[in-house]
XYZ file of C-alpha atoms in Angstrom:
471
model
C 71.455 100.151 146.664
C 73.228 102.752 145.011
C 74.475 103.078 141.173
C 78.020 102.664 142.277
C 77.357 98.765 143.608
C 75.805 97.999 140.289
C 77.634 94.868 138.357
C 76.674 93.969 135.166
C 77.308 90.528 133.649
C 77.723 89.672 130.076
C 77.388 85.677 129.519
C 76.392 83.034 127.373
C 73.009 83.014 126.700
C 70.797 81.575 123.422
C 72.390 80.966 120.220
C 75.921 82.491 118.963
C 76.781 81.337 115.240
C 77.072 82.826 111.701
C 73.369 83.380 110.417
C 72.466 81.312 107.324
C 71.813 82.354 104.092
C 68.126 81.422 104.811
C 66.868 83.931 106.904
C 63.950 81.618 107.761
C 66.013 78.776 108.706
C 68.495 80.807 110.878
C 65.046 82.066 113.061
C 63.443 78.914 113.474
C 66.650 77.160 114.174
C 67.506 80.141 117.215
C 63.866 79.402 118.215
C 64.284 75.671 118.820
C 67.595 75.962 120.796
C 66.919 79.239 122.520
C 64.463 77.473 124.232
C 65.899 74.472 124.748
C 69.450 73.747 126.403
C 70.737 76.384 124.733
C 68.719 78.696 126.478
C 69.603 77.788 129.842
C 71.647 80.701 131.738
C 75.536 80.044 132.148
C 75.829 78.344 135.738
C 79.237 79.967 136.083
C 77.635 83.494 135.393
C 75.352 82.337 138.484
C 77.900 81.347 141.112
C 79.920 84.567 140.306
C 77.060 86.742 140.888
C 76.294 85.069 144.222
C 79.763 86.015 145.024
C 79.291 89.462 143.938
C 76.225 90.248 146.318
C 77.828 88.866 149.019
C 80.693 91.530 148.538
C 77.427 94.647 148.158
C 77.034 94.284 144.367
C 73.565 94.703 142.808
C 73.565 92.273 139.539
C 72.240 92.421 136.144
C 72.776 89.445 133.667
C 72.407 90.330 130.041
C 73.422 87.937 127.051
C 77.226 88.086 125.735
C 75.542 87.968 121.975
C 73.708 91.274 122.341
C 76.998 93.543 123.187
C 77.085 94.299 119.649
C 73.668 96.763 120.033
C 75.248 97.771 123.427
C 75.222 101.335 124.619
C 78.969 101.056 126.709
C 78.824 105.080 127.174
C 75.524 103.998 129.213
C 77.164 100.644 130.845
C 80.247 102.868 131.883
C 78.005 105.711 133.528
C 75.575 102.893 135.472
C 78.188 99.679 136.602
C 80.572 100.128 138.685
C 81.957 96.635 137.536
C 81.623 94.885 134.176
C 81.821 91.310 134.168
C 82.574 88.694 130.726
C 82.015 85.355 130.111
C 84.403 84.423 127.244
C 83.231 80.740 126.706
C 85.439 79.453 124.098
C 84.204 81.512 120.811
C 83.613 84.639 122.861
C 86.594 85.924 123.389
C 87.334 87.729 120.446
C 84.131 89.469 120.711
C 85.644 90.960 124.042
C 89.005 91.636 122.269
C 86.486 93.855 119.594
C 84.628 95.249 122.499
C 87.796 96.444 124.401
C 89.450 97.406 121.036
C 86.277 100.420 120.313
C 85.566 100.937 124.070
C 88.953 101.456 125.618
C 87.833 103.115 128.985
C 85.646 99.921 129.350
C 88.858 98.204 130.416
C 89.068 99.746 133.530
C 86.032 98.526 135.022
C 86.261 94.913 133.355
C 87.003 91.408 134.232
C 87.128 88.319 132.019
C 86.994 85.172 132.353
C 85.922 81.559 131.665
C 86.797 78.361 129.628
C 88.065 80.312 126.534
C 90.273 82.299 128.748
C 93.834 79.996 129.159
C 96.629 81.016 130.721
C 97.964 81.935 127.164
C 95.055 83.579 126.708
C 95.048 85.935 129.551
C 98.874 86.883 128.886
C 98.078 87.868 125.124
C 94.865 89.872 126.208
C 96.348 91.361 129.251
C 99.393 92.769 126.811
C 96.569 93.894 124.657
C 94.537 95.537 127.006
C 96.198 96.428 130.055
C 93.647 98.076 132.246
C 91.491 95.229 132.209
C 91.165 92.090 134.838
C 91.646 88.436 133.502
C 90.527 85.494 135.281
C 92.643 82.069 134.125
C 90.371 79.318 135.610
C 87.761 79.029 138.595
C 86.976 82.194 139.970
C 85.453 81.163 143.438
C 89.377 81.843 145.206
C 90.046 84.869 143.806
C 87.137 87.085 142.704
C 87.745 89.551 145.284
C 91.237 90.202 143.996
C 89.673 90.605 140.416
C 87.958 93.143 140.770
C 90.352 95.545 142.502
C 93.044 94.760 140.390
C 93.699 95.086 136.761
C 96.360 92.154 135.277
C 95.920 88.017 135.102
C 94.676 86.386 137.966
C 95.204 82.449 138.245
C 92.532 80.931 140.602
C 93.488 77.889 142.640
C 91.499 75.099 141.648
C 88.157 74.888 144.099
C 87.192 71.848 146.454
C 83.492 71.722 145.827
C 83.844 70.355 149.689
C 83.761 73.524 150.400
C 80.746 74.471 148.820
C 78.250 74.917 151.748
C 80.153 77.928 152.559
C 79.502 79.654 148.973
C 76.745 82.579 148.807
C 75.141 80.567 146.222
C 73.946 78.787 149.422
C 72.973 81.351 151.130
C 68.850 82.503 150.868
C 70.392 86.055 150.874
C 72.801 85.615 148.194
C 71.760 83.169 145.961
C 71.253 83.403 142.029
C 68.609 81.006 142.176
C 66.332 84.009 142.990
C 67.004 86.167 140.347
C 64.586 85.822 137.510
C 67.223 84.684 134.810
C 67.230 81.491 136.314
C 63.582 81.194 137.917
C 62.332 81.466 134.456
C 64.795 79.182 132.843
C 62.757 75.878 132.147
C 66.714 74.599 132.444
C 67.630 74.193 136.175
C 71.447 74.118 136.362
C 73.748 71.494 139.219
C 77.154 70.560 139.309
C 78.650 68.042 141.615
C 81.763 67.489 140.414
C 84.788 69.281 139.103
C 86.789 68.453 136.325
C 86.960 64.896 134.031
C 89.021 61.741 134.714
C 89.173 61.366 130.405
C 92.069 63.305 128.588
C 90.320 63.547 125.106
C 93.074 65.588 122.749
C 90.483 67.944 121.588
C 89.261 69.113 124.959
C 90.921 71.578 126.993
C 89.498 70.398 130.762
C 91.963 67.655 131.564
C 95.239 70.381 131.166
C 93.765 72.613 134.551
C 91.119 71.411 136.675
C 91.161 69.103 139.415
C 88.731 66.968 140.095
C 86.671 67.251 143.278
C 83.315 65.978 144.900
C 80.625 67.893 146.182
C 78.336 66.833 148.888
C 75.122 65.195 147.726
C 72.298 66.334 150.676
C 74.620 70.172 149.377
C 73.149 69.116 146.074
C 69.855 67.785 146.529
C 69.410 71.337 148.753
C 70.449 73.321 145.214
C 67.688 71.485 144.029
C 65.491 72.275 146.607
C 66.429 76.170 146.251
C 65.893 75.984 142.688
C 61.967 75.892 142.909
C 61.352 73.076 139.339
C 58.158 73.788 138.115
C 56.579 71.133 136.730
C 58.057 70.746 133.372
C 61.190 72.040 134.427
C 64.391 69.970 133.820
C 67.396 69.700 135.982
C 70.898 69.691 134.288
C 73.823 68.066 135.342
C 76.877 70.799 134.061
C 79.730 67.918 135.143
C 81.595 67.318 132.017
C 81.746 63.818 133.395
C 79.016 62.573 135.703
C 80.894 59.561 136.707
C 83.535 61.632 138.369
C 81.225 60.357 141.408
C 81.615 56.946 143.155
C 79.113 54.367 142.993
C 77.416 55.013 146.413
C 77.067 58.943 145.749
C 75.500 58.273 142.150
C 73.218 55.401 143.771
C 72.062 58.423 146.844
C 71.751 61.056 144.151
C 69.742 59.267 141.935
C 67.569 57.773 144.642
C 66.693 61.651 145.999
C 65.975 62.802 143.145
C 63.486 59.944 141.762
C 61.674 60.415 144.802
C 61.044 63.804 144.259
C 60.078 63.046 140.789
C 62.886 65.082 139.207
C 63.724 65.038 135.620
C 66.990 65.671 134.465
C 69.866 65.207 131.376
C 73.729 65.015 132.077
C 76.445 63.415 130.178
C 79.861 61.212 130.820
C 81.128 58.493 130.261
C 79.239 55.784 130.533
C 81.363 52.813 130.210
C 82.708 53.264 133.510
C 79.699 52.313 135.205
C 78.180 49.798 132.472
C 78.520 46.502 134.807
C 76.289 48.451 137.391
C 72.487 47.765 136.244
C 70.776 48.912 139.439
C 72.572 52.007 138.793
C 71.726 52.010 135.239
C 68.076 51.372 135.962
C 67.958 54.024 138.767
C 69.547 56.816 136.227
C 67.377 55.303 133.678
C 64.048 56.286 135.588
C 63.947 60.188 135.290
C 65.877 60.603 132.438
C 65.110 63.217 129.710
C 68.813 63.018 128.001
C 71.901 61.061 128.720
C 74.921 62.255 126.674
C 77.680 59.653 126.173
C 81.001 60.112 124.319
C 81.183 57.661 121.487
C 83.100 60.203 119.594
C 84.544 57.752 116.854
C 83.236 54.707 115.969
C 86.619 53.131 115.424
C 87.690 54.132 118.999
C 90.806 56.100 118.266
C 90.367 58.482 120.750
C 94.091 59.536 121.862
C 93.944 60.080 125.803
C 90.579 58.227 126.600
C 91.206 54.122 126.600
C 88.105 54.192 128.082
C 85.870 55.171 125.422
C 87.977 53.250 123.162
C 87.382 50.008 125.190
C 83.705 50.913 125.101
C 83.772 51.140 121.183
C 85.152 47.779 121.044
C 82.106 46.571 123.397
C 79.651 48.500 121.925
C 77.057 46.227 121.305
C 76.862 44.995 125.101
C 77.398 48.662 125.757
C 74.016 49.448 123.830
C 72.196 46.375 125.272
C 72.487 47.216 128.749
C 71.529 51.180 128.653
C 68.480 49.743 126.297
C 67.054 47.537 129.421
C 67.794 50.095 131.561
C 65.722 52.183 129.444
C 68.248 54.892 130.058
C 67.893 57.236 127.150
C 71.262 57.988 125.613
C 72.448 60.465 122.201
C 75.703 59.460 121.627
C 78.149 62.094 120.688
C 80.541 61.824 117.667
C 83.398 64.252 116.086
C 84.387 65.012 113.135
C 87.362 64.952 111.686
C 89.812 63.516 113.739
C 92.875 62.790 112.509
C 91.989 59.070 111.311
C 89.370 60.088 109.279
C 88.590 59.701 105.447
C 85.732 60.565 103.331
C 84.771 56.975 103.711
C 84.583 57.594 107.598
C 81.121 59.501 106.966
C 79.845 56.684 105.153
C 80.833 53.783 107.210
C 79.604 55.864 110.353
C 76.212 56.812 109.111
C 75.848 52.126 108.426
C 76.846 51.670 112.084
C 73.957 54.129 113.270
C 71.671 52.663 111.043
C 72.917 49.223 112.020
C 72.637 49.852 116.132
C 69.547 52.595 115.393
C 70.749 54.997 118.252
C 70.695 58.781 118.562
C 73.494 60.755 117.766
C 74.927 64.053 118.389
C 77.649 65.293 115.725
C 79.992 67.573 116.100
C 82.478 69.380 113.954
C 85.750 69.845 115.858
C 87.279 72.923 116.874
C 90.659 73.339 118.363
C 90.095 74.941 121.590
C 92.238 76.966 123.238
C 94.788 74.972 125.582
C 93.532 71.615 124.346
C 96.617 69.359 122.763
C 95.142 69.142 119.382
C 94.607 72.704 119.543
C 98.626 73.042 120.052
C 99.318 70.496 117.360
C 97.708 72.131 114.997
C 99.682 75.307 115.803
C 102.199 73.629 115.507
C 102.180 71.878 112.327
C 100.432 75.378 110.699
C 97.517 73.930 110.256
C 95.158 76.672 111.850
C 93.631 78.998 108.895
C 91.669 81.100 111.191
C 93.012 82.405 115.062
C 89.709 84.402 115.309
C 87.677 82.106 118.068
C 84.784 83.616 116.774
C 84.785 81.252 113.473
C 84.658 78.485 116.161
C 80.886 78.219 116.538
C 80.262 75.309 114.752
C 79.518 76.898 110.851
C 82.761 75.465 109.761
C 86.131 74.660 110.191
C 89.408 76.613 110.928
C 92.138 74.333 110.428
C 92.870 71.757 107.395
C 92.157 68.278 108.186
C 94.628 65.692 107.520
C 93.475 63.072 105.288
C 90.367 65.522 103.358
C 89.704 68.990 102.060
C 88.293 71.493 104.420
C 85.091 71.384 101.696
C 84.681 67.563 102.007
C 84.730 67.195 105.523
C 82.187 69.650 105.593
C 80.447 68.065 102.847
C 80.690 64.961 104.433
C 79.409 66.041 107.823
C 76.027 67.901 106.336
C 75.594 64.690 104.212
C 75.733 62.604 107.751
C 73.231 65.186 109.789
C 70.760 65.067 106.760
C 71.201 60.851 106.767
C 70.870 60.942 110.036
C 67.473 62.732 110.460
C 66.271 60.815 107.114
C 66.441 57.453 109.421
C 64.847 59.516 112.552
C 61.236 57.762 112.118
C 62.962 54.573 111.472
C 64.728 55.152 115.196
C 61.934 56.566 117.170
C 59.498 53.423 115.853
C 62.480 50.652 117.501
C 62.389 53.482 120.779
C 58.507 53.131 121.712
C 59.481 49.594 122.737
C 61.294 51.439 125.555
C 57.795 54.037 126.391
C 57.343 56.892 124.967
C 59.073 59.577 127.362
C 62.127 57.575 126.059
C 61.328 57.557 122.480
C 59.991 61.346 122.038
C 63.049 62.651 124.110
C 65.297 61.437 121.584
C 63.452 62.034 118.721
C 62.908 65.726 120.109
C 66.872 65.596 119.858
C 67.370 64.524 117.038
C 65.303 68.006 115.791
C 66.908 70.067 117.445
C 70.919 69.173 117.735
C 70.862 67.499 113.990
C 68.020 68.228 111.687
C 68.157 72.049 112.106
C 71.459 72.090 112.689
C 71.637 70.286 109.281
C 69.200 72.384 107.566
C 71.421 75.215 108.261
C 74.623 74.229 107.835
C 72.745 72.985 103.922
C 72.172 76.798 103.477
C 75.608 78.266 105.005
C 77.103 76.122 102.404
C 75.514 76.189 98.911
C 78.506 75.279 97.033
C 78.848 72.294 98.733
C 75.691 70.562 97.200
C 77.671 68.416 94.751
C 79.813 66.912 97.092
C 77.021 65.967 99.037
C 75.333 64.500 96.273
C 78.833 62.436 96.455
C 78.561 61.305 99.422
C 74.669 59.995 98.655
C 76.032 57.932 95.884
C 78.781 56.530 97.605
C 76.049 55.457 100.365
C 73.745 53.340 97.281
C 76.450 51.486 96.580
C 76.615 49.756 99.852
């Protein structure tokens, strides 16, 4: 194929955050992830390149956090067609990219979750020549790449999915060697999420739609799972699905002796235990949305209802043996110093696995526009949204002791690890090493490094430590 049918595409990839002052810390913690979930190719990256060879494109895939050693006089001379990924934090980095490497603009298009309609307008202003993609790509690809401006995709019917070169033996990225060697093997069924949490930016745009399950269970099939490979289920909410489709899905894929981790919310199928049990059987990781443990979760009453149920919540995924890390955010609006305390007594008290999460306002997400609109952004730059620290003031705390407060709750967290995975092995030990793997790797390094980002902080930790004696 000739130079001139060469696309390259620039995606998320490994770990993107600030390095820590540690230098040893920062490598071990990339090491961990990299090869982990975070090291799983960008599904999206995948579909779109499928797309691309269909329309004569040869494809390269190269990760969105090495542009910053990139030769672009070399990219510009050997692509005919540059592609970006700007998941959430990336797309300043594009901005900067665009903003050294004008002529690069003619031959670009960007897209992904970072890239909202607002978005696209300010970038398009910015950078004329260059192609932006507001939402799914699948409807209008073909016009993105002839034609410089904003492009607003329709939202896609994953019914129609059969018909996508991703299917296709020809076309598919599930040949290139990005994804063969990925011990990560990507699926979506669904599009979309039936939960309107303020701090996400999903429920605003995307419709929700069902693909086929034998169309699914064939993606798995074309994947080629080694052994010790794992499948992963991108829907932001699993239980977009109905009960018989979860029931077939789960069925298939425990025959074939399939591992895999997803996440949703789980409270909307909690009275369902031969569900539970059949999810339960092959599960490596279940994420579930806790998020607060006081349920004040504006735009979800579900996960609010399952907060106020939570211990015959717990009970039933425990006899199900259906291994669950339940996320949690901080700081939402409700929350005090004292909220990192009383949280880190309810894990203790329940003993489950958690994954934290410092908050950032996301593009197009309603707490994202009332923060704009009560000034309470200090940094626009999405780049600062990787999870080091926060960009806005919180309302009842000091940027300083809600970080303080979070590294003091990672760090409690992983002190009680041994404690958790002891009460797991009642459950066998695929359940009770999975978790504790997790809690390594999404808390205890994370911890570790957010300890070193922050040196100044270690007093008001110490605070936080002597406000947990006393209890």
């Amino acid at each position: 194929m000739s130079t001139e049918n060469k696309a390259i595409i620039y995606t998320q990839h490994g770990v993107s955050y600030h390095s820590a002052a540690n230098p040893m810390v920062d490598f071990v913690n990339k090491q961990i992830r990299s090869r982990t979930f975070n090291g799983s190719p960008h599904l999206g990256s995948g579909l779109i390149a499928s797309q691309l060879k269909a329309q004569g494109y040869n494809i390269d895939y190269k990760a969105i956090e090495e542009t910053d050693r990139e030769n672009w006089t070399d990219v510009i001379t050997k692509y005919q067609k540059v592609l970006f990924s700007a998941m959430d934090i990336q797309v300043d980095r594009v901005a900067n990219i665009f903003q050294n490497q004008p002529d690069l603009q003619k031959i670009s298009v960007v897209g992904g979750q970072g890239v909202t309609t607002s978005v696209a307008k300010d970038m398009s202003n910015r950078f004329p020549e260059a192609s932006f993609v507001v939402g799914r790509a699948e409807n209008i690809l073909h016009q993105a790449i002839q034609k410089n401006g904003v492009h607003v995709g329709e939202p896609y019917n994953l019914k129609d999915f059969i018909s996508h070169p991703a299917m296709n033996s020809e076309y598919t990225f599930r040949n290139d060697e990005w994804f063969i060697k990925s011990g990560m093997k990507l699926l979506e069924l669904t599009t979309g999420c039936t939960q309107s949490c303020d701090y996400c930016p999903i429920p605003a745009g995307e419709t929700v739609t069902y693909k086929d399950i034998d169309i699914a269970i064939k993606e798995i099939e074309m994947s080629k799972m080694k052994p010790l490979d794992i499948l992963v289920v991108v829907d932001h909410n699993i239980f977009n699905l109905k009960r018989d489709q979860l029931l077939y899905f789960f069925n298939e894929i425990n025959k074939k002796g399939v591992y895999w981790a997803g996440e949703g919310t789980i409270f909307q199928v909690i009275d369902d235990n031969e569900l539970l049990v059949q999810m339960g059987k092959n599960c490596i990781s279940m994420l579930c949305g806790l998020e607060d443990i006081e349920g004040n979760m504006s735009g979800s009453s579900v996960k609010s209802r399952m907060v106020k149920n939570f211990p015959n919540v717990l009970e039933k995924v425990r006899n199900a043996k259906l291994p669950i890390t339940w996320s949690l955010v901080f700081p939402l609006e409700n929350h005090t110093p004292q909220t990192y305390i009383e949280t880190a007594a309810f894990i203790k008290k329940h003993q489950i696995n958690v994954n934290l999460h410092l908050i950032q306002p996301r593009s197009g997400s309603v707490f994202s526009n009332q923060l704009k609109m009560e000034d309470r952004i200090t940094d626009f730059d999405s780049r600062s949204r990787d999870g080091s620290g926060l960009v806005y003031v919180p309302k009842n705390m000091s940027v300083d002791t809600a970080i303080a407060g979070y590294i003091w709750l990672m760090n409690k967290v992983v002190s009680m690890a041994l404690e958790r995975f002891t009460r797991n092995l009642k459950y066998g030990l695929r359940y009770a090493s999975a978790l504790a793997i997790l809690d390594v790797t999404a808390v205890g390094m994370s911890g570790v490094r957010l300890k070193s980002l922050h040196p100044k902080l270690a007093k008001k930790i110490s605070w936080y430590e002597e406000q947990w004696k006393k209890i």
